[in-house]
Amino acid sequence: MLYEQDPSTSLPAVHVVPRGGHTLPSLPYPFCALEPYISRNQLEIHYTKHHAAYVEGLNRAELATVRNWARAQDLAFNGSGHILHSIYWANMSPWGGGQPGGMVAEQINASFGSLDEFRSQFTAAAESARGSGWAILVWQPQWGRLEILTAGRHENLTQWGSIPILVLDVWEHAYYIDYQNRRPDYIRAWWNVVNWADVEYRMRCAMAARVPM
Ligand code: MN
């Protein structure tokens, strides 16, 4: 788990990270745990090299002088990269796959009509994301339902206020060792490791958010 739970509310405790103090979250499973869908080598490089670089870039940007013209762009790019990767690891599990439980299924049905429809829309979003990006299932507290977005890089094409609950990294660095240029094969394999329990927990937390229009 990447969060500590507050037993009085069942919501995660507020976790304050000091400026420049971000660290790589611990992986909830060993590097080989998602095989054969994601190989040990693929996962280890992704986590120890790529995610680590966003954490370093975020810390550097936070500590940089505000006169540094690139600082704001670095905060957006590396901050979003750190957040999305942290969710991506937690969204997967060696015991994942299958169908989501009642609450997630209910919200997916309400927002997309059916699980199959959601799955095909999310898959299409992931396949069609141009270049480096993400497919992201968000809870949008402004209108109380789920939406599928794609992010360009980590930070473009977002919708302010939306809360990511299920994310799929479709940068080439996420799948190239295992699948080369076959992104659709990676996406198909990834459904087998989706940790629906984590998705449900994130959905419960997101649904507790209140944002005035
Ligand atoms: Mn990545």
Coordinates of C-alpha atoms and ligand atoms in Angstrom, one line a residue:
M1 CA 0.0 0.0 0.0
L2 CA 1.2 3.4 -0.9
Y3 CA -0.9 5.2 1.7
E4 CA -1.4 5.1 5.4
Q5 CA -5.0 4.7 6.6
D6 CA -6.7 6.8 9.2
P7 CA -8.8 4.3 11.1
S8 CA -11.3 6.9 12.3
T9 CA -12.5 7.7 8.8
S10 CA -11.2 4.8 6.7
L11 CA -9.7 7.5 4.5
P12 CA -5.9 7.9 4.1
A13 CA -4.2 10.2 6.5
V14 CA -3.0 13.5 5.1
H15 CA 0.5 12.9 4.0
V16 CA 2.7 16.1 4.0
V17 CA 5.8 15.9 1.8
P18 CA 8.2 18.7 2.5
R19 CA 9.5 20.8 -0.5
G20 CA 12.2 18.7 -2.3
G21 CA 11.4 15.7 -0.1
H22 CA 9.7 13.3 -2.5
T23 CA 10.9 9.7 -2.5
L24 CA 10.1 6.7 -4.7
P25 CA 7.2 4.9 -3.2
S26 CA 7.9 1.3 -2.2
L27 CA 6.6 -1.3 -4.7
P28 CA 3.8 -3.4 -3.2
Y29 CA 5.3 -6.6 -4.9
P30 CA 8.7 -7.8 -6.2
F31 CA 9.9 -6.9 -9.7
C32 CA 9.1 -10.3 -11.0
A33 CA 5.5 -10.4 -9.6
L34 CA 3.6 -9.3 -12.7
E35 CA 5.2 -11.9 -15.0
P36 CA 4.3 -13.1 -17.6
Y37 CA 2.4 -9.9 -18.4
I38 CA 5.1 -7.5 -17.4
S39 CA 8.6 -8.9 -17.1
R40 CA 11.0 -8.4 -14.2
N41 CA 13.5 -6.5 -16.5
Q42 CA 10.8 -4.2 -17.9
L43 CA 9.3 -3.4 -14.5
E44 CA 12.7 -2.9 -12.8
I45 CA 14.0 -0.4 -15.3
H46 CA 10.7 1.4 -15.4
Y47 CA 10.6 1.8 -11.7
T48 CA 14.3 2.3 -10.8
K49 CA 15.2 4.5 -13.8
H50 CA 12.2 6.2 -15.2
H51 CA 10.0 6.8 -12.1
A52 CA 13.1 7.7 -10.1
A53 CA 14.0 10.3 -12.7
Y54 CA 10.6 12.0 -12.2
V55 CA 11.1 12.0 -8.4
E56 CA 14.5 13.6 -8.8
G57 CA 13.2 16.1 -11.4
L58 CA 10.3 17.1 -9.1
N59 CA 12.6 17.6 -6.1
R60 CA 15.0 19.7 -8.2
A61 CA 12.2 21.8 -9.5
E62 CA 10.7 22.4 -6.1
L63 CA 14.1 23.6 -4.8
A64 CA 14.9 25.7 -7.8
T65 CA 14.6 29.5 -7.6
V66 CA 11.3 30.9 -8.8
R67 CA 13.3 33.0 -11.3
N68 CA 14.2 29.8 -13.1
W69 CA 11.9 30.0 -16.2
A70 CA 11.6 26.2 -16.6
R71 CA 10.6 25.6 -13.0
A72 CA 6.8 25.7 -13.5
Q73 CA 7.0 23.3 -16.5
D74 CA 9.2 21.0 -14.5
L75 CA 6.8 21.0 -11.6
A76 CA 3.9 20.0 -13.9
F77 CA 5.8 17.4 -15.9
N78 CA 7.8 15.7 -13.1
G79 CA 5.1 16.1 -10.5
S80 CA 2.5 14.5 -12.8
G81 CA 4.9 11.8 -13.8
H82 CA 5.6 11.0 -10.1
I83 CA 1.9 10.9 -9.2
L84 CA 0.8 8.8 -12.2
H85 CA 3.6 6.3 -11.8
S86 CA 2.8 5.9 -8.1
I87 CA -0.8 5.1 -8.9
Y88 CA 0.2 2.8 -11.8
W89 CA 2.2 0.5 -9.5
A90 CA -0.6 0.4 -6.9
N91 CA -3.2 -0.2 -9.6
M92 CA -1.5 -3.5 -10.5
S93 CA -1.2 -6.8 -8.5
P94 CA -0.1 -10.4 -9.2
W95 CA -3.6 -11.3 -7.9
G96 CA -5.3 -8.8 -10.2
G97 CA -7.4 -9.2 -13.2
G98 CA -10.9 -10.5 -13.4
Q99 CA -13.9 -8.3 -12.8
P100 CA -14.3 -5.3 -10.5
G101 CA -16.4 -5.7 -7.4
G102 CA -19.8 -4.3 -6.7
M103 CA -19.1 -0.6 -6.0
V104 CA -16.7 -0.1 -8.9
A105 CA -19.0 -2.1 -11.3
E106 CA -21.9 0.0 -10.2
Q107 CA -20.1 3.3 -11.0
I108 CA -18.7 2.0 -14.3
N109 CA -22.2 0.9 -15.3
A110 CA -23.6 4.3 -14.4
S111 CA -21.0 6.2 -16.3
F112 CA -20.4 3.9 -19.3
G113 CA -23.4 1.6 -19.6
S114 CA -21.6 -1.7 -19.0
L115 CA -18.2 -3.2 -18.0
D116 CA -17.6 -4.3 -21.6
E117 CA -18.3 -0.8 -22.9
F118 CA -15.9 0.7 -20.3
R119 CA -13.2 -1.8 -21.2
S120 CA -13.4 -1.2 -24.9
Q121 CA -13.5 2.6 -24.4
F122 CA -10.5 2.6 -22.0
T123 CA -8.6 0.2 -24.4
A124 CA -9.3 2.5 -27.4
A125 CA -8.1 5.5 -25.4
A126 CA -4.9 3.8 -24.5
E127 CA -4.3 2.6 -28.1
S128 CA -5.0 6.0 -29.6
A129 CA -3.0 8.2 -27.1
R130 CA -0.5 9.9 -29.4
G131 CA 3.2 9.4 -28.7
S132 CA 4.0 9.3 -25.0
G133 CA 1.0 9.4 -22.7
W134 CA -1.5 7.7 -20.5
A135 CA -5.1 6.4 -20.4
I136 CA -6.7 7.5 -17.2
L137 CA -10.0 6.7 -15.5
V138 CA -10.9 9.7 -13.3
W139 CA -13.6 10.6 -10.8
Q140 CA -14.7 14.1 -11.6
P141 CA -16.2 15.5 -8.3
Q142 CA -17.5 18.6 -10.2
W143 CA -20.2 16.4 -11.8
G144 CA -20.1 13.2 -9.8
R145 CA -19.1 10.6 -12.3
L146 CA -16.3 8.7 -14.0
E147 CA -14.6 9.8 -17.2
I148 CA -11.9 8.4 -19.4
L149 CA -9.1 10.9 -20.3
T150 CA -5.8 10.5 -22.1
A151 CA -2.8 12.5 -21.0
G152 CA -0.2 13.7 -23.4
R153 CA 3.2 13.3 -21.8
H154 CA 2.1 13.3 -18.1
E155 CA 0.5 16.6 -17.7
N156 CA -1.2 17.7 -20.9
L157 CA -4.9 17.2 -21.8
T158 CA -6.0 16.8 -18.2
Q159 CA -9.3 18.1 -16.8
W160 CA -8.8 20.2 -13.7
G161 CA -10.2 18.8 -10.5
S162 CA -10.4 15.2 -11.8
I163 CA -9.0 12.5 -9.6
P164 CA -7.2 9.6 -11.3
I165 CA -8.2 6.2 -10.0
L166 CA -7.0 3.8 -12.7
V167 CA -4.0 4.7 -14.9
L168 CA -2.3 2.9 -17.8
D169 CA 1.2 4.0 -18.9
V170 CA 1.5 3.8 -22.7
W171 CA 4.8 5.5 -23.0
E172 CA 7.1 3.2 -25.0
H173 CA 9.4 2.9 -21.9
A174 CA 6.5 1.1 -20.2
Y175 CA 6.3 -1.8 -22.6
Y176 CA 9.1 -1.7 -25.2
I177 CA 11.3 -4.4 -23.6
D178 CA 8.4 -6.9 -23.5
Y179 CA 6.3 -5.9 -26.5
Q180 CA 8.5 -3.7 -28.7
N181 CA 6.0 -1.7 -30.9
R182 CA 3.0 -3.9 -30.1
R183 CA 1.2 -1.5 -27.8
P184 CA -2.2 -3.3 -28.2
D185 CA -0.6 -6.6 -26.9
Y186 CA 0.7 -4.8 -23.8
I187 CA -2.7 -3.3 -23.2
R188 CA -4.5 -6.6 -23.5
A189 CA -2.0 -8.2 -21.1
W190 CA -2.3 -5.4 -18.6
W191 CA -6.0 -6.1 -17.9
N192 CA -4.8 -9.4 -16.3
V193 CA -3.0 -7.5 -13.5
V194 CA -5.5 -4.7 -12.7
N195 CA -5.9 -4.5 -9.0
W196 CA -9.6 -3.8 -8.7
A197 CA -9.4 -3.6 -4.9
D198 CA -7.0 -0.7 -5.2
V199 CA -9.3 0.9 -7.8
E200 CA -12.2 0.6 -5.4
Y201 CA -10.3 2.2 -2.5
R202 CA -9.2 5.1 -4.7
M203 CA -12.8 5.5 -5.9
R204 CA -14.1 5.6 -2.4
C205 CA -11.5 8.3 -1.4
A206 CA -12.3 10.3 -4.6
M207 CA -16.0 10.1 -4.1
A208 CA -15.5 11.6 -0.6
A209 CA -14.1 14.8 -2.2
R210 CA -16.4 17.8 -2.4
V211 CA -15.6 20.5 -4.9
P212 CA -18.0 23.5 -5.1
M213 CA -18.8 24.6 -8.7
Ligands
MN1 MN 6.3 5.3 -17.3

